[in-house]
Amino acid sequence: MAITLVNPSGLPEIDVYRQVSIATGSKQVFIAGQVSWDADGKTVGAGDLAAQVEQCYLNVRTALAEIGGSFADVAKLTVYVVDWTPDKMPLLLEGISRAAAELGVTPVPPATLIGVAALSVPDHLVEVEATAVID
């Protein structure tokens, strides 16, 4: 595996992700922002932030599987949430936890959360882009 996840001493330990990832693989992979579309382009979980987060993570897995990678190869995630407010955190974490369980990864790699006004499709509440490193 090309990624090692670490929580450095002196930084808070977050349950669902690690603060640092160390990449030792030879190929960098950049995954376009994934929204909650299924394979047919239909929105999964309309109006349900947790369901959409889960689908986004699963779509990252699908993209990586196509090139011989897995979610365990993800070094960094960026998560864009429409109209972000802190009261949405439980739903975000629920979606991440469900996805992590299905993906078999705990914890997930470092992530940056960015609140945005809107995404390209009005039904989409979240978009997740990923950077991965594979051997």
PDB file of N, CA and C in Angstrom, residues 42-103:
ATOM      1  N   LYS A  42     -28.100   9.364 -12.444  1.00  0.00           N
ATOM      2  CA  LYS A  42     -29.232   9.766 -11.613  1.00  0.00           C
ATOM      3  C   LYS A  42     -28.730  10.079 -10.208  1.00  0.00           C
ATOM      4  N   THR A  43     -29.275  11.130  -9.614  1.00  0.00           N
ATOM      5  CA  THR A  43     -28.870  11.535  -8.266  1.00  0.00           C
ATOM      6  C   THR A  43     -29.331  10.515  -7.238  1.00  0.00           C
ATOM      7  N   VAL A  44     -28.401  10.079  -6.403  1.00  0.00           N
ATOM      8  CA  VAL A  44     -28.694   9.183  -5.285  1.00  0.00           C
ATOM      9  C   VAL A  44     -28.897  10.050  -4.045  1.00  0.00           C
ATOM     10  N   GLY A  45     -29.954   9.809  -3.299  1.00  0.00           N
ATOM     11  CA  GLY A  45     -30.161  10.504  -2.033  1.00  0.00           C
ATOM     12  C   GLY A  45     -30.561  11.957  -2.153  1.00  0.00           C
ATOM     13  N   ALA A  46     -31.458  12.269  -3.057  1.00  0.00           N
ATOM     14  CA  ALA A  46     -31.909  13.659  -3.206  1.00  0.00           C
ATOM     15  C   ALA A  46     -32.381  14.206  -1.863  1.00  0.00           C
ATOM     16  N   GLY A  47     -31.817  15.338  -1.449  1.00  0.00           N
ATOM     17  CA  GLY A  47     -32.183  15.963  -0.193  1.00  0.00           C
ATOM     18  C   GLY A  47     -31.575  15.342   1.049  1.00  0.00           C
ATOM     19  N   ASP A  48     -30.758  14.302   0.900  1.00  0.00           N
ATOM     20  CA  ASP A  48     -30.185  13.555   2.029  1.00  0.00           C
ATOM     21  C   ASP A  48     -28.663  13.684   1.999  1.00  0.00           C
ATOM     22  N   LEU A  49     -28.117  14.581   2.823  1.00  0.00           N
ATOM     23  CA  LEU A  49     -26.682  14.838   2.822  1.00  0.00           C
ATOM     24  C   LEU A  49     -25.873  13.577   3.111  1.00  0.00           C
ATOM     25  N   ALA A  50     -26.271  12.798   4.113  1.00  0.00           N
ATOM     26  CA  ALA A  50     -25.511  11.590   4.460  1.00  0.00           C
ATOM     27  C   ALA A  50     -25.458  10.613   3.290  1.00  0.00           C
ATOM     28  N   ALA A  51     -26.582  10.396   2.624  1.00  0.00           N
ATOM     29  CA  ALA A  51     -26.628   9.461   1.489  1.00  0.00           C
ATOM     30  C   ALA A  51     -25.766   9.971   0.340  1.00  0.00           C
ATOM     31  N   GLN A  52     -25.776  11.286   0.132  1.00  0.00           N
ATOM     32  CA  GLN A  52     -24.984  11.833  -0.963  1.00  0.00           C
ATOM     33  C   GLN A  52     -23.486  11.749  -0.658  1.00  0.00           C
ATOM     34  N   VAL A  53     -23.104  12.004   0.574  1.00  0.00           N
ATOM     35  CA  VAL A  53     -21.691  11.862   0.962  1.00  0.00           C
ATOM     36  C   VAL A  53     -21.239  10.426   0.712  1.00  0.00           C
ATOM     37  N   GLU A  54     -22.032   9.479   1.169  1.00  0.00           N
ATOM     38  CA  GLU A  54     -21.695   8.066   0.986  1.00  0.00           C
ATOM     39  C   GLU A  54     -21.504   7.743  -0.503  1.00  0.00           C
ATOM     40  N   GLN A  55     -22.428   8.183  -1.344  1.00  0.00           N
ATOM     41  CA  GLN A  55     -22.328   7.897  -2.777  1.00  0.00           C
ATOM     42  C   GLN A  55     -21.087   8.535  -3.391  1.00  0.00           C
ATOM     43  N   CYS A  56     -20.768   9.755  -2.974  1.00  0.00           N
ATOM     44  CA  CYS A  56     -19.560  10.418  -3.489  1.00  0.00           C
ATOM     45  C   CYS A  56     -18.314   9.590  -3.188  1.00  0.00           C
ATOM     46  N   TYR A  57     -18.194   9.109  -1.962  1.00  0.00           N
ATOM     47  CA  TYR A  57     -17.029   8.296  -1.585  1.00  0.00           C
ATOM     48  C   TYR A  57     -16.998   7.003  -2.403  1.00  0.00           C
ATOM     49  N   LEU A  58     -18.173   6.392  -2.592  1.00  0.00           N
ATOM     50  CA  LEU A  58     -18.225   5.159  -3.379  1.00  0.00           C
ATOM     51  C   LEU A  58     -17.850   5.427  -4.832  1.00  0.00           C
ATOM     52  N   ASN A  59     -18.198   6.602  -5.349  1.00  0.00           N
ATOM     53  CA  ASN A  59     -17.813   6.950  -6.715  1.00  0.00           C
ATOM     54  C   ASN A  59     -16.308   7.150  -6.841  1.00  0.00           C
ATOM     55  N   VAL A  60     -15.674   7.678  -5.802  1.00  0.00           N
ATOM     56  CA  VAL A  60     -14.207   7.770  -5.797  1.00  0.00           C
ATOM     57  C   VAL A  60     -13.624   6.364  -5.906  1.00  0.00           C
ATOM     58  N   ARG A  61     -14.179   5.430  -5.131  1.00  0.00           N
ATOM     59  CA  ARG A  61     -13.719   4.038  -5.205  1.00  0.00           C
ATOM     60  C   ARG A  61     -13.867   3.482  -6.614  1.00  0.00           C
ATOM     61  N   THR A  62     -14.987   3.737  -7.252  1.00  0.00           N
ATOM     62  CA  THR A  62     -15.231   3.245  -8.604  1.00  0.00           C
ATOM     63  C   THR A  62     -14.193   3.787  -9.577  1.00  0.00           C
ATOM     64  N   ALA A  63     -13.897   5.075  -9.465  1.00  0.00           N
ATOM     65  CA  ALA A  63     -12.895   5.690 -10.348  1.00  0.00           C
ATOM     66  C   ALA A  63     -11.532   5.041 -10.144  1.00  0.00           C
ATOM     67  N   LEU A  64     -11.164   4.815  -8.896  1.00  0.00           N
ATOM     68  CA  LEU A  64      -9.859   4.206  -8.613  1.00  0.00           C
ATOM     69  C   LEU A  64      -9.798   2.751  -9.061  1.00  0.00           C
ATOM     70  N   ALA A  65     -10.882   2.025  -8.888  1.00  0.00           N
ATOM     71  CA  ALA A  65     -10.898   0.613  -9.287  1.00  0.00           C
ATOM     72  C   ALA A  65     -10.619   0.458 -10.774  1.00  0.00           C
ATOM     73  N   GLU A  66     -11.072   1.410 -11.565  1.00  0.00           N
ATOM     74  CA  GLU A  66     -10.867   1.362 -13.016  1.00  0.00           C
ATOM     75  C   GLU A  66      -9.384   1.356 -13.384  1.00  0.00           C
ATOM     76  N   ILE A  67      -8.548   1.947 -12.534  1.00  0.00           N
ATOM     77  CA  ILE A  67      -7.110   2.019 -12.837  1.00  0.00           C
ATOM     78  C   ILE A  67      -6.275   1.133 -11.910  1.00  0.00           C
ATOM     79  N   GLY A  68      -6.944   0.197 -11.244  1.00  0.00           N
ATOM     80  CA  GLY A  68      -6.221  -0.753 -10.402  1.00  0.00           C
ATOM     81  C   GLY A  68      -5.941  -0.264  -8.993  1.00  0.00           C
ATOM     82  N   GLY A  69      -6.610   0.790  -8.563  1.00  0.00           N
ATOM     83  CA  GLY A  69      -6.429   1.311  -7.218  1.00  0.00           C
ATOM     84  C   GLY A  69      -7.630   1.010  -6.349  1.00  0.00           C
ATOM     85  N   SER A  70      -7.566   1.508  -5.113  1.00  0.00           N
ATOM     86  CA  SER A  70      -8.681   1.369  -4.175  1.00  0.00           C
ATOM     87  C   SER A  70      -8.742   2.620  -3.311  1.00  0.00           C
ATOM     88  N   PHE A  71      -9.777   2.716  -2.504  1.00  0.00           N
ATOM     89  CA  PHE A  71      -9.918   3.883  -1.646  1.00  0.00           C
ATOM     90  C   PHE A  71      -8.761   3.978  -0.652  1.00  0.00           C
ATOM     91  N   ALA A  72      -8.134   2.859  -0.339  1.00  0.00           N
ATOM     92  CA  ALA A  72      -6.979   2.869   0.566  1.00  0.00           C
ATOM     93  C   ALA A  72      -5.790   3.618  -0.035  1.00  0.00           C
ATOM     94  N   ASP A  73      -5.819   3.889  -1.323  1.00  0.00           N
ATOM     95  CA  ASP A  73      -4.749   4.626  -1.994  1.00  0.00           C
ATOM     96  C   ASP A  73      -4.963   6.140  -1.957  1.00  0.00           C
ATOM     97  N   VAL A  74      -6.082   6.592  -1.413  1.00  0.00           N
ATOM     98  CA  VAL A  74      -6.383   8.027  -1.364  1.00  0.00           C
ATOM     99  C   VAL A  74      -5.488   8.705  -0.330  1.00  0.00           C
ATOM    100  N   ALA A  75      -4.802   9.761  -0.776  1.00  0.00           N
ATOM    101  CA  ALA A  75      -3.914  10.520   0.106  1.00  0.00           C
ATOM    102  C   ALA A  75      -4.599  11.753   0.672  1.00  0.00           C
ATOM    103  N   LYS A  76      -5.578  12.317  -0.061  1.00  0.00           N
ATOM    104  CA  LYS A  76      -6.211  13.570   0.367  1.00  0.00           C
ATOM    105  C   LYS A  76      -7.558  13.726  -0.304  1.00  0.00           C
ATOM    106  N   LEU A  77      -8.526  14.198   0.463  1.00  0.00           N
ATOM    107  CA  LEU A  77      -9.869  14.486  -0.046  1.00  0.00           C
ATOM    108  C   LEU A  77     -10.186  15.967   0.149  1.00  0.00           C
ATOM    109  N   THR A  78     -10.963  16.510  -0.757  1.00  0.00           N
ATOM    110  CA  THR A  78     -11.544  17.834  -0.569  1.00  0.00           C
ATOM    111  C   THR A  78     -13.047  17.667  -0.724  1.00  0.00           C
ATOM    112  N   VAL A  79     -13.786  18.118   0.287  1.00  0.00           N
ATOM    113  CA  VAL A  79     -15.235  17.932   0.339  1.00  0.00           C
ATOM    114  C   VAL A  79     -15.895  19.308   0.279  1.00  0.00           C
ATOM    115  N   TYR A  80     -16.733  19.494  -0.723  1.00  0.00           N
ATOM    116  CA  TYR A  80     -17.470  20.747  -0.904  1.00  0.00           C
ATOM    117  C   TYR A  80     -18.922  20.493  -0.505  1.00  0.00           C
ATOM    118  N   VAL A  81     -19.430  21.280   0.454  1.00  0.00           N
ATOM    119  CA  VAL A  81     -20.801  21.099   0.932  1.00  0.00           C
ATOM    120  C   VAL A  81     -21.582  22.392   0.696  1.00  0.00           C
ATOM    121  N   VAL A  82     -22.743  22.244   0.070  1.00  0.00           N
ATOM    122  CA  VAL A  82     -23.597  23.387  -0.227  1.00  0.00           C
ATOM    123  C   VAL A  82     -24.193  23.945   1.065  1.00  0.00           C
ATOM    124  N   ASP A  83     -24.141  25.266   1.195  1.00  0.00           N
ATOM    125  CA  ASP A  83     -24.727  25.975   2.342  1.00  0.00           C
ATOM    126  C   ASP A  83     -24.284  25.381   3.678  1.00  0.00           C
ATOM    127  N   TRP A  84     -22.991  25.146   3.811  1.00  0.00           N
ATOM    128  CA  TRP A  84     -22.456  24.515   5.019  1.00  0.00           C
ATOM    129  C   TRP A  84     -22.741  25.330   6.277  1.00  0.00           C
ATOM    130  N   THR A  85     -23.211  24.642   7.304  1.00  0.00           N
ATOM    131  CA  THR A  85     -23.308  25.177   8.656  1.00  0.00           C
ATOM    132  C   THR A  85     -22.901  24.048   9.594  1.00  0.00           C
ATOM    133  N   PRO A  86     -22.349  24.370  10.755  1.00  0.00           N
ATOM    134  CA  PRO A  86     -21.881  23.319  11.666  1.00  0.00           C
ATOM    135  C   PRO A  86     -22.952  22.307  12.071  1.00  0.00           C
ATOM    136  N   ASP A  87     -24.220  22.682  12.029  1.00  0.00           N
ATOM    137  CA  ASP A  87     -25.259  21.721  12.414  1.00  0.00           C
ATOM    138  C   ASP A  87     -25.401  20.581  11.394  1.00  0.00           C
ATOM    139  N   LYS A  88     -24.753  20.697  10.239  1.00  0.00           N
ATOM    140  CA  LYS A  88     -24.770  19.621   9.244  1.00  0.00           C
ATOM    141  C   LYS A  88     -23.697  18.562   9.510  1.00  0.00           C
ATOM    142  N   MET A  89     -22.807  18.835  10.470  1.00  0.00           N
ATOM    143  CA  MET A  89     -21.700  17.912  10.746  1.00  0.00           C
ATOM    144  C   MET A  89     -22.159  16.486  11.054  1.00  0.00           C
ATOM    145  N   PRO A  90     -23.199  16.267  11.885  1.00  0.00           N
ATOM    146  CA  PRO A  90     -23.617  14.873  12.136  1.00  0.00           C
ATOM    147  C   PRO A  90     -23.990  14.118  10.862  1.00  0.00           C
ATOM    148  N   LEU A  91     -24.666  14.778   9.929  1.00  0.00           N
ATOM    149  CA  LEU A  91     -25.032  14.114   8.674  1.00  0.00           C
ATOM    150  C   LEU A  91     -23.809  13.833   7.817  1.00  0.00           C
ATOM    151  N   LEU A  92     -22.886  14.777   7.781  1.00  0.00           N
ATOM    152  CA  LEU A  92     -21.640  14.569   7.038  1.00  0.00           C
ATOM    153  C   LEU A  92     -20.887  13.369   7.609  1.00  0.00           C
ATOM    154  N   LEU A  93     -20.742  13.345   8.920  1.00  0.00           N
ATOM    155  CA  LEU A  93     -20.017  12.239   9.563  1.00  0.00           C
ATOM    156  C   LEU A  93     -20.736  10.906   9.401  1.00  0.00           C
ATOM    157  N   GLU A  94     -22.059  10.933   9.416  1.00  0.00           N
ATOM    158  CA  GLU A  94     -22.823   9.700   9.182  1.00  0.00           C
ATOM    159  C   GLU A  94     -22.523   9.143   7.790  1.00  0.00           C
ATOM    160  N   GLY A  95     -22.528  10.014   6.787  1.00  0.00           N
ATOM    161  CA  GLY A  95     -22.232   9.573   5.427  1.00  0.00           C
ATOM    162  C   GLY A  95     -20.815   9.043   5.294  1.00  0.00           C
ATOM    163  N   ILE A  96     -19.862   9.725   5.921  1.00  0.00           N
ATOM    164  CA  ILE A  96     -18.466   9.264   5.891  1.00  0.00           C
ATOM    165  C   ILE A  96     -18.345   7.910   6.578  1.00  0.00           C
ATOM    166  N   SER A  97     -18.993   7.759   7.726  1.00  0.00           N
ATOM    167  CA  SER A  97     -18.912   6.494   8.473  1.00  0.00           C
ATOM    168  C   SER A  97     -19.513   5.340   7.681  1.00  0.00           C
ATOM    169  N   ARG A  98     -20.656   5.578   7.053  1.00  0.00           N
ATOM    170  CA  ARG A  98     -21.282   4.514   6.244  1.00  0.00           C
ATOM    171  C   ARG A  98     -20.390   4.140   5.069  1.00  0.00           C
ATOM    172  N   ALA A  99     -19.818   5.147   4.410  1.00  0.00           N
ATOM    173  CA  ALA A  99     -18.934   4.876   3.276  1.00  0.00           C
ATOM    174  C   ALA A  99     -17.688   4.132   3.742  1.00  0.00           C
ATOM    175  N   ALA A 100     -17.086   4.576   4.840  1.00  0.00           N
ATOM    176  CA  ALA A 100     -15.868   3.931   5.349  1.00  0.00           C
ATOM    177  C   ALA A 100     -16.133   2.463   5.672  1.00  0.00           C
ATOM    178  N   ALA A 101     -17.294   2.173   6.252  1.00  0.00           N
ATOM    179  CA  ALA A 101     -17.638   0.784   6.566  1.00  0.00           C
ATOM    180  C   ALA A 101     -17.750  -0.046   5.293  1.00  0.00           C
ATOM    181  N   GLU A 102     -18.411   0.499   4.280  1.00  0.00           N
ATOM    182  CA  GLU A 102     -18.556  -0.236   3.019  1.00  0.00           C
ATOM    183  C   GLU A 102     -17.222  -0.371   2.286  1.00  0.00           C
ATOM    184  N   LEU A 103     -16.382   0.650   2.394  1.00  0.00           N
ATOM    185  CA  LEU A 103     -15.084   0.636   1.725  1.00  0.00           C
ATOM    186  C   LEU A 103     -14.038  -0.166   2.480  1.00  0.00           C
TER     187      LEU A 103
END
